[in-house]
């Protein structure tokens, strides 16, 4: 299935296509769309966090760290 043509649709048609897709996806909200490997990755990360191998930053500190890193990175 190819979707390359979607980027060329007029805005009104793009919004209509998005609405149709959203309605289709939201009809069965209990359906699990997450692949099993996502759960495996999350479980491994939680285990590392709980064992002390990893640590977390508060969101404000994480945002500031990202801002600092992006200011230091040369632009392309």
PDB file of N, CA and C in Angstrom:
ATOM      1  N   UNK A   1       0.848  -1.166   0.000  1.00  0.00           N
ATOM      2  CA  UNK A   1       0.000   0.000   0.000  1.00  0.00           C
ATOM      3  C   UNK A   1       0.898   1.234   0.000  1.00  0.00           C
ATOM      4  N   UNK A   2       0.612   2.164  -0.870  1.00  0.00           N
ATOM      5  CA  UNK A   2       1.414   3.382  -0.966  1.00  0.00           C
ATOM      6  C   UNK A   2       0.574   4.588  -0.566  1.00  0.00           C
ATOM      7  N   UNK A   3       1.212   5.491   0.138  1.00  0.00           N
ATOM      8  CA  UNK A   3       0.518   6.676   0.632  1.00  0.00           C
ATOM      9  C   UNK A   3       1.208   7.973   0.220  1.00  0.00           C
ATOM     10  N   UNK A   4       2.149   7.887  -0.696  1.00  0.00           N
ATOM     11  CA  UNK A   4       2.907   9.067  -1.115  1.00  0.00           C
ATOM     12  C   UNK A   4       2.012  10.203  -1.600  1.00  0.00           C
ATOM     13  N   UNK A   5       0.908   9.862  -2.220  1.00  0.00           N
ATOM     14  CA  UNK A   5       0.021  10.888  -2.777  1.00  0.00           C
ATOM     15  C   UNK A   5      -0.674  11.716  -1.697  1.00  0.00           C
ATOM     16  N   UNK A   6      -0.725  11.210  -0.473  1.00  0.00           N
ATOM     17  CA  UNK A   6      -1.434  11.930   0.583  1.00  0.00           C
ATOM     18  C   UNK A   6      -0.812  13.290   0.875  1.00  0.00           C
ATOM     19  N   UNK A   7       0.496  13.398   0.739  1.00  0.00           N
ATOM     20  CA  UNK A   7       1.147  14.679   1.038  1.00  0.00           C
ATOM     21  C   UNK A   7       0.774  15.766   0.035  1.00  0.00           C
ATOM     22  N   UNK A   8       0.245  15.362  -1.104  1.00  0.00           N
ATOM     23  CA  UNK A   8      -0.125  16.326  -2.144  1.00  0.00           C
ATOM     24  C   UNK A   8      -1.601  16.721  -2.110  1.00  0.00           C
ATOM     25  N   UNK A   9      -2.355  16.161  -1.187  1.00  0.00           N
ATOM     26  CA  UNK A   9      -3.783  16.492  -1.098  1.00  0.00           C
ATOM     27  C   UNK A   9      -3.972  17.928  -0.623  1.00  0.00           C
ATOM     28  N   UNK A  10      -5.044  18.559  -1.070  1.00  0.00           N
ATOM     29  CA  UNK A  10      -5.380  19.874  -0.519  1.00  0.00           C
ATOM     30  C   UNK A  10      -5.669  19.736   0.983  1.00  0.00           C
ATOM     31  N   UNK A  11      -5.485  20.802   1.719  1.00  0.00           N
ATOM     32  CA  UNK A  11      -5.641  20.759   3.174  1.00  0.00           C
ATOM     33  C   UNK A  11      -6.999  20.197   3.597  1.00  0.00           C
ATOM     34  N   UNK A  12      -8.064  20.590   2.943  1.00  0.00           N
ATOM     35  CA  UNK A  12      -9.399  20.107   3.315  1.00  0.00           C
ATOM     36  C   UNK A  12      -9.494  18.592   3.164  1.00  0.00           C
ATOM     37  N   UNK A  13      -8.929  18.058   2.093  1.00  0.00           N
ATOM     38  CA  UNK A  13      -8.957  16.607   1.885  1.00  0.00           C
ATOM     39  C   UNK A  13      -8.035  15.896   2.871  1.00  0.00           C
ATOM     40  N   UNK A  14      -6.919  16.508   3.207  1.00  0.00           N
ATOM     41  CA  UNK A  14      -6.015  15.929   4.204  1.00  0.00           C
ATOM     42  C   UNK A  14      -6.717  15.818   5.549  1.00  0.00           C
ATOM     43  N   UNK A  15      -7.422  16.884   5.928  1.00  0.00           N
ATOM     44  CA  UNK A  15      -8.152  16.870   7.195  1.00  0.00           C
ATOM     45  C   UNK A  15      -9.259  15.830   7.186  1.00  0.00           C
ATOM     46  N   UNK A  16      -9.950  15.690   6.065  1.00  0.00           N
ATOM     47  CA  UNK A  16     -10.998  14.686   5.950  1.00  0.00           C
ATOM     48  C   UNK A  16     -10.407  13.287   6.076  1.00  0.00           C
ATOM     49  N   UNK A  17      -9.290  13.035   5.408  1.00  0.00           N
ATOM     50  CA  UNK A  17      -8.634  11.724   5.496  1.00  0.00           C
ATOM     51  C   UNK A  17      -8.208  11.442   6.933  1.00  0.00           C
ATOM     52  N   UNK A  18      -7.670  12.461   7.601  1.00  0.00           N
ATOM     53  CA  UNK A  18      -7.250  12.298   8.988  1.00  0.00           C
ATOM     54  C   UNK A  18      -8.448  11.983   9.884  1.00  0.00           C
ATOM     55  N   UNK A  19      -9.546  12.665   9.657  1.00  0.00           N
ATOM     56  CA  UNK A  19     -10.756  12.428  10.446  1.00  0.00           C
ATOM     57  C   UNK A  19     -11.271  11.006  10.242  1.00  0.00           C
ATOM     58  N   UNK A  20     -11.278  10.541   9.007  1.00  0.00           N
ATOM     59  CA  UNK A  20     -11.737   9.178   8.719  1.00  0.00           C
ATOM     60  C   UNK A  20     -10.843   8.162   9.415  1.00  0.00           C
ATOM     61  N   UNK A  21      -9.532   8.366   9.338  1.00  0.00           N
ATOM     62  CA  UNK A  21      -8.598   7.457  10.013  1.00  0.00           C
ATOM     63  C   UNK A  21      -8.801   7.481  11.522  1.00  0.00           C
ATOM     64  N   UNK A  22      -8.955   8.682  12.082  1.00  0.00           N
ATOM     65  CA  UNK A  22      -9.138   8.798  13.524  1.00  0.00           C
ATOM     66  C   UNK A  22     -10.413   8.083  13.968  1.00  0.00           C
ATOM     67  N   UNK A  23     -11.494   8.265  13.232  1.00  0.00           N
ATOM     68  CA  UNK A  23     -12.745   7.587  13.575  1.00  0.00           C
ATOM     69  C   UNK A  23     -12.567   6.078  13.524  1.00  0.00           C
ATOM     70  N   UNK A  24     -11.865   5.600  12.519  1.00  0.00           N
ATOM     71  CA  UNK A  24     -11.625   4.170  12.376  1.00  0.00           C
ATOM     72  C   UNK A  24     -10.803   3.631  13.543  1.00  0.00           C
ATOM     73  N   UNK A  25      -9.759   4.355  13.915  1.00  0.00           N
ATOM     74  CA  UNK A  25      -8.898   3.908  15.012  1.00  0.00           C
ATOM     75  C   UNK A  25      -9.592   3.996  16.361  1.00  0.00           C
ATOM     76  N   UNK A  26     -10.430   5.001  16.544  1.00  0.00           N
ATOM     77  CA  UNK A  26     -11.055   5.205  17.846  1.00  0.00           C
ATOM     78  C   UNK A  26     -12.304   4.353  18.060  1.00  0.00           C
ATOM     79  N   UNK A  27     -12.767   3.636  17.049  1.00  0.00           N
ATOM     80  CA  UNK A  27     -13.953   2.790  17.208  1.00  0.00           C
ATOM     81  C   UNK A  27     -13.697   1.649  18.182  1.00  0.00           C
ATOM     82  N   UNK A  28     -12.468   1.179  18.256  1.00  0.00           N
ATOM     83  CA  UNK A  28     -12.140   0.091  19.163  1.00  0.00           C
ATOM     84  C   UNK A  28     -10.947   0.505  20.021  1.00  0.00           C
ATOM     85  N   UNK A  29     -11.169   1.405  20.995  1.00  0.00           N
ATOM     86  CA  UNK A  29     -10.044   1.929  21.771  1.00  0.00           C
ATOM     87  C   UNK A  29      -9.371   0.898  22.668  1.00  0.00           C
ATOM     88  N   UNK A  30     -10.037  -0.224  22.934  1.00  0.00           N
ATOM     89  CA  UNK A  30      -9.428  -1.232  23.803  1.00  0.00           C
ATOM     90  C   UNK A  30      -8.483  -2.147  23.040  1.00  0.00           C
ATOM     91  N   UNK A  31      -8.504  -2.077  21.718  1.00  0.00           N
ATOM     92  CA  UNK A  31      -7.606  -2.902  20.922  1.00  0.00           C
ATOM     93  C   UNK A  31      -6.169  -2.487  21.201  1.00  0.00           C
ATOM     94  N   UNK A  32      -5.325  -3.470  21.495  1.00  0.00           N
ATOM     95  CA  UNK A  32      -3.931  -3.196  21.825  1.00  0.00           C
ATOM     96  C   UNK A  32      -3.130  -3.010  20.551  1.00  0.00           C
ATOM     97  N   UNK A  33      -2.709  -1.779  20.290  1.00  0.00           N
ATOM     98  CA  UNK A  33      -1.942  -1.488  19.092  1.00  0.00           C
ATOM     99  C   UNK A  33      -0.441  -1.505  19.355  1.00  0.00           C
ATOM    100  N   UNK A  34      -0.060  -1.648  20.614  1.00  0.00           N
ATOM    101  CA  UNK A  34       1.353  -1.652  20.962  1.00  0.00           C
ATOM    102  C   UNK A  34       1.938  -3.034  20.711  1.00  0.00           C
ATOM    103  N   UNK A  35       3.021  -3.104  19.941  1.00  0.00           N
ATOM    104  CA  UNK A  35       3.629  -4.412  19.697  1.00  0.00           C
ATOM    105  C   UNK A  35       4.257  -4.966  20.980  1.00  0.00           C
ATOM    106  N   UNK A  36       4.315  -6.281  21.109  1.00  0.00           N
ATOM    107  CA  UNK A  36       4.853  -6.904  22.329  1.00  0.00           C
ATOM    108  C   UNK A  36       6.267  -6.444  22.677  1.00  0.00           C
ATOM    109  N   UNK A  37       7.084  -6.149  21.685  1.00  0.00           N
ATOM    110  CA  UNK A  37       8.456  -5.761  22.009  1.00  0.00           C
ATOM    111  C   UNK A  37       8.513  -4.432  22.743  1.00  0.00           C
ATOM    112  N   UNK A  38       7.497  -3.570  22.568  1.00  0.00           N
ATOM    113  CA  UNK A  38       7.463  -2.317  23.338  1.00  0.00           C
ATOM    114  C   UNK A  38       7.371  -2.639  24.825  1.00  0.00           C
ATOM    115  N   UNK A  39       6.495  -3.579  25.168  1.00  0.00           N
ATOM    116  CA  UNK A  39       6.347  -3.964  26.570  1.00  0.00           C
ATOM    117  C   UNK A  39       7.645  -4.540  27.119  1.00  0.00           C
ATOM    118  N   UNK A  40       8.361  -5.310  26.302  1.00  0.00           N
ATOM    119  CA  UNK A  40       9.632  -5.886  26.738  1.00  0.00           C
ATOM    120  C   UNK A  40      10.660  -4.791  27.022  1.00  0.00           C
ATOM    121  N   UNK A  41      10.736  -3.807  26.144  1.00  0.00           N
ATOM    122  CA  UNK A  41      11.683  -2.699  26.336  1.00  0.00           C
ATOM    123  C   UNK A  41      11.320  -1.916  27.594  1.00  0.00           C
ATOM    124  N   UNK A  42      10.040  -1.617  27.772  1.00  0.00           N
ATOM    125  CA  UNK A  42       9.611  -0.878  28.956  1.00  0.00           C
ATOM    126  C   UNK A  42       9.891  -1.656  30.235  1.00  0.00           C
ATOM    127  N   UNK A  43       9.659  -2.963  30.219  1.00  0.00           N
ATOM    128  CA  UNK A  43       9.925  -3.790  31.396  1.00  0.00           C
ATOM    129  C   UNK A  43      11.415  -3.787  31.734  1.00  0.00           C
ATOM    130  N   UNK A  44      12.267  -3.888  30.715  1.00  0.00           N
ATOM    131  CA  UNK A  44      13.718  -3.877  30.944  1.00  0.00           C
ATOM    132  C   UNK A  44      14.162  -2.532  31.512  1.00  0.00           C
ATOM    133  N   UNK A  45      13.605  -1.446  30.994  1.00  0.00           N
ATOM    134  CA  UNK A  45      13.974  -0.117  31.490  1.00  0.00           C
ATOM    135  C   UNK A  45      13.511   0.080  32.923  1.00  0.00           C
ATOM    136  N   UNK A  46      12.302  -0.380  33.231  1.00  0.00           N
ATOM    137  CA  UNK A  46      11.789  -0.273  34.591  1.00  0.00           C
ATOM    138  C   UNK A  46      12.650  -1.086  35.548  1.00  0.00           C
ATOM    139  N   UNK A  47      13.062  -2.267  35.125  1.00  0.00           N
ATOM    140  CA  UNK A  47      13.918  -3.112  35.963  1.00  0.00           C
ATOM    141  C   UNK A  47      15.250  -2.407  36.263  1.00  0.00           C
ATOM    142  N   UNK A  48      15.860  -1.785  35.232  1.00  0.00           N
ATOM    143  CA  UNK A  48      17.119  -1.057  35.441  1.00  0.00           C
ATOM    144  C   UNK A  48      16.913   0.135  36.377  1.00  0.00           C
ATOM    145  N   UNK A  49      15.782   0.792  36.250  1.00  0.00           N
ATOM    146  CA  UNK A  49      15.475   1.922  37.113  1.00  0.00           C
ATOM    147  C   UNK A  49      15.316   1.463  38.563  1.00  0.00           C
ATOM    148  N   UNK A  50      14.564   0.392  38.758  1.00  0.00           N
ATOM    149  CA  UNK A  50      14.309  -0.105  40.107  1.00  0.00           C
ATOM    150  C   UNK A  50      15.557  -0.689  40.760  1.00  0.00           C
ATOM    151  N   UNK A  51      16.482  -1.203  39.952  1.00  0.00           N
ATOM    152  CA  UNK A  51      17.707  -1.791  40.508  1.00  0.00           C
ATOM    153  C   UNK A  51      18.791  -0.744  40.755  1.00  0.00           C
ATOM    154  N   UNK A  52      18.546   0.495  40.339  1.00  0.00           N
ATOM    155  CA  UNK A  52      19.521   1.554  40.543  1.00  0.00           C
ATOM    156  C   UNK A  52      20.535   1.688  39.421  1.00  0.00           C
ATOM    157  N   UNK A  53      20.410   0.877  38.371  1.00  0.00           N
ATOM    158  CA  UNK A  53      21.329   0.971  37.238  1.00  0.00           C
ATOM    159  C   UNK A  53      21.053   2.210  36.393  1.00  0.00           C
ATOM    160  N   UNK A  54      19.852   2.717  36.464  1.00  0.00           N
ATOM    161  CA  UNK A  54      19.446   3.916  35.727  1.00  0.00           C
ATOM    162  C   UNK A  54      18.833   4.889  36.721  1.00  0.00           C
ATOM    163  N   UNK A  55      18.827   6.156  36.357  1.00  0.00           N
ATOM    164  CA  UNK A  55      18.123   7.125  37.183  1.00  0.00           C
ATOM    165  C   UNK A  55      17.333   8.065  36.286  1.00  0.00           C
ATOM    166  N   UNK A  56      16.447   8.797  36.910  1.00  0.00           N
ATOM    167  CA  UNK A  56      15.576   9.714  36.174  1.00  0.00           C
ATOM    168  C   UNK A  56      15.874  11.139  36.589  1.00  0.00           C
ATOM    169  N   UNK A  57      15.585  12.030  35.688  1.00  0.00           N
ATOM    170  CA  UNK A  57      15.655  13.457  35.986  1.00  0.00           C
ATOM    171  C   UNK A  57      14.241  14.004  36.024  1.00  0.00           C
ATOM    172  N   UNK A  58      14.002  14.985  36.873  1.00  0.00           N
ATOM    173  CA  UNK A  58      12.714  15.669  36.785  1.00  0.00           C
ATOM    174  C   UNK A  58      12.585  16.303  35.397  1.00  0.00           C
ATOM    175  N   UNK A  59      11.365  16.432  34.915  1.00  0.00           N
ATOM    176  CA  UNK A  59      11.119  16.892  33.552  1.00  0.00           C
ATOM    177  C   UNK A  59      11.782  18.247  33.288  1.00  0.00           C
ATOM    178  N   UNK A  60      11.723  19.177  34.247  1.00  0.00           N
ATOM    179  CA  UNK A  60      12.338  20.492  34.037  1.00  0.00           C
ATOM    180  C   UNK A  60      13.841  20.374  33.805  1.00  0.00           C
ATOM    181  N   UNK A  61      14.505  19.497  34.557  1.00  0.00           N
ATOM    182  CA  UNK A  61      15.947  19.304  34.377  1.00  0.00           C
ATOM    183  C   UNK A  61      16.249  18.623  33.044  1.00  0.00           C
ATOM    184  N   UNK A  62      15.420  17.669  32.669  1.00  0.00           N
ATOM    185  CA  UNK A  62      15.626  16.974  31.391  1.00  0.00           C
ATOM    186  C   UNK A  62      15.477  17.953  30.226  1.00  0.00           C
ATOM    187  N   UNK A  63      14.463  18.827  30.290  1.00  0.00           N
ATOM    188  CA  UNK A  63      14.272  19.823  29.226  1.00  0.00           C
ATOM    189  C   UNK A  63      15.475  20.750  29.138  1.00  0.00           C
ATOM    190  N   UNK A  64      15.979  21.190  30.292  1.00  0.00           N
ATOM    191  CA  UNK A  64      17.133  22.090  30.284  1.00  0.00           C
ATOM    192  C   UNK A  64      18.370  21.388  29.723  1.00  0.00           C
ATOM    193  N   UNK A  65      18.545  20.123  30.062  1.00  0.00           N
ATOM    194  CA  UNK A  65      19.677  19.367  29.520  1.00  0.00           C
ATOM    195  C   UNK A  65      19.568  19.257  27.998  1.00  0.00           C
ATOM    196  N   UNK A  66      18.369  18.985  27.502  1.00  0.00           N
ATOM    197  CA  UNK A  66      18.172  18.905  26.050  1.00  0.00           C
ATOM    198  C   UNK A  66      18.427  20.251  25.380  1.00  0.00           C
ATOM    199  N   UNK A  67      17.965  21.314  26.008  1.00  0.00           N
ATOM    200  CA  UNK A  67      18.211  22.650  25.442  1.00  0.00           C
ATOM    201  C   UNK A  67      19.711  22.939  25.371  1.00  0.00           C
ATOM    202  N   UNK A  68      20.427  22.581  26.429  1.00  0.00           N
ATOM    203  CA  UNK A  68      21.873  22.794  26.453  1.00  0.00           C
ATOM    204  C   UNK A  68      22.553  21.979  25.365  1.00  0.00           C
ATOM    205  N   UNK A  69      22.155  20.734  25.222  1.00  0.00           N
ATOM    206  CA  UNK A  69      22.753  19.875  24.200  1.00  0.00           C
ATOM    207  C   UNK A  69      22.486  20.401  22.795  1.00  0.00           C
ATOM    208  N   UNK A  70      21.285  20.885  22.548  1.00  0.00           N
ATOM    209  CA  UNK A  70      20.970  21.357  21.200  1.00  0.00           C
ATOM    210  C   UNK A  70      21.654  22.684  20.895  1.00  0.00           C
ATOM    211  N   UNK A  71      21.930  23.475  21.911  1.00  0.00           N
ATOM    212  CA  UNK A  71      22.671  24.719  21.685  1.00  0.00           C
ATOM    213  C   UNK A  71      24.127  24.425  21.351  1.00  0.00           C
ATOM    214  N   UNK A  72      24.659  23.302  21.862  1.00  0.00           N
ATOM    215  CA  UNK A  72      26.056  22.946  21.625  1.00  0.00           C
ATOM    216  C   UNK A  72      26.255  22.220  20.312  1.00  0.00           C
ATOM    217  N   UNK A  73      25.180  21.670  19.767  1.00  0.00           N
ATOM    218  CA  UNK A  73      25.276  20.907  18.527  1.00  0.00           C
ATOM    219  C   UNK A  73      25.300  21.859  17.339  1.00  0.00           C
ATOM    220  N   UNK A  74      26.306  21.716  16.455  1.00  0.00           N
ATOM    221  CA  UNK A  74      26.311  22.583  15.273  1.00  0.00           C
ATOM    222  C   UNK A  74      25.090  22.333  14.402  1.00  0.00           C
ATOM    223  N   UNK A  75      24.521  23.394  13.846  1.00  0.00           N
ATOM    224  CA  UNK A  75      23.371  23.217  12.955  1.00  0.00           C
ATOM    225  C   UNK A  75      23.823  22.742  11.594  1.00  0.00           C
ATOM    226  N   UNK A  76      22.896  22.042  10.939  1.00  0.00           N
ATOM    227  CA  UNK A  76      23.204  21.474   9.612  1.00  0.00           C
ATOM    228  C   UNK A  76      22.868  22.443   8.537  1.00  0.00           C
TER     229      UNK A  76
END
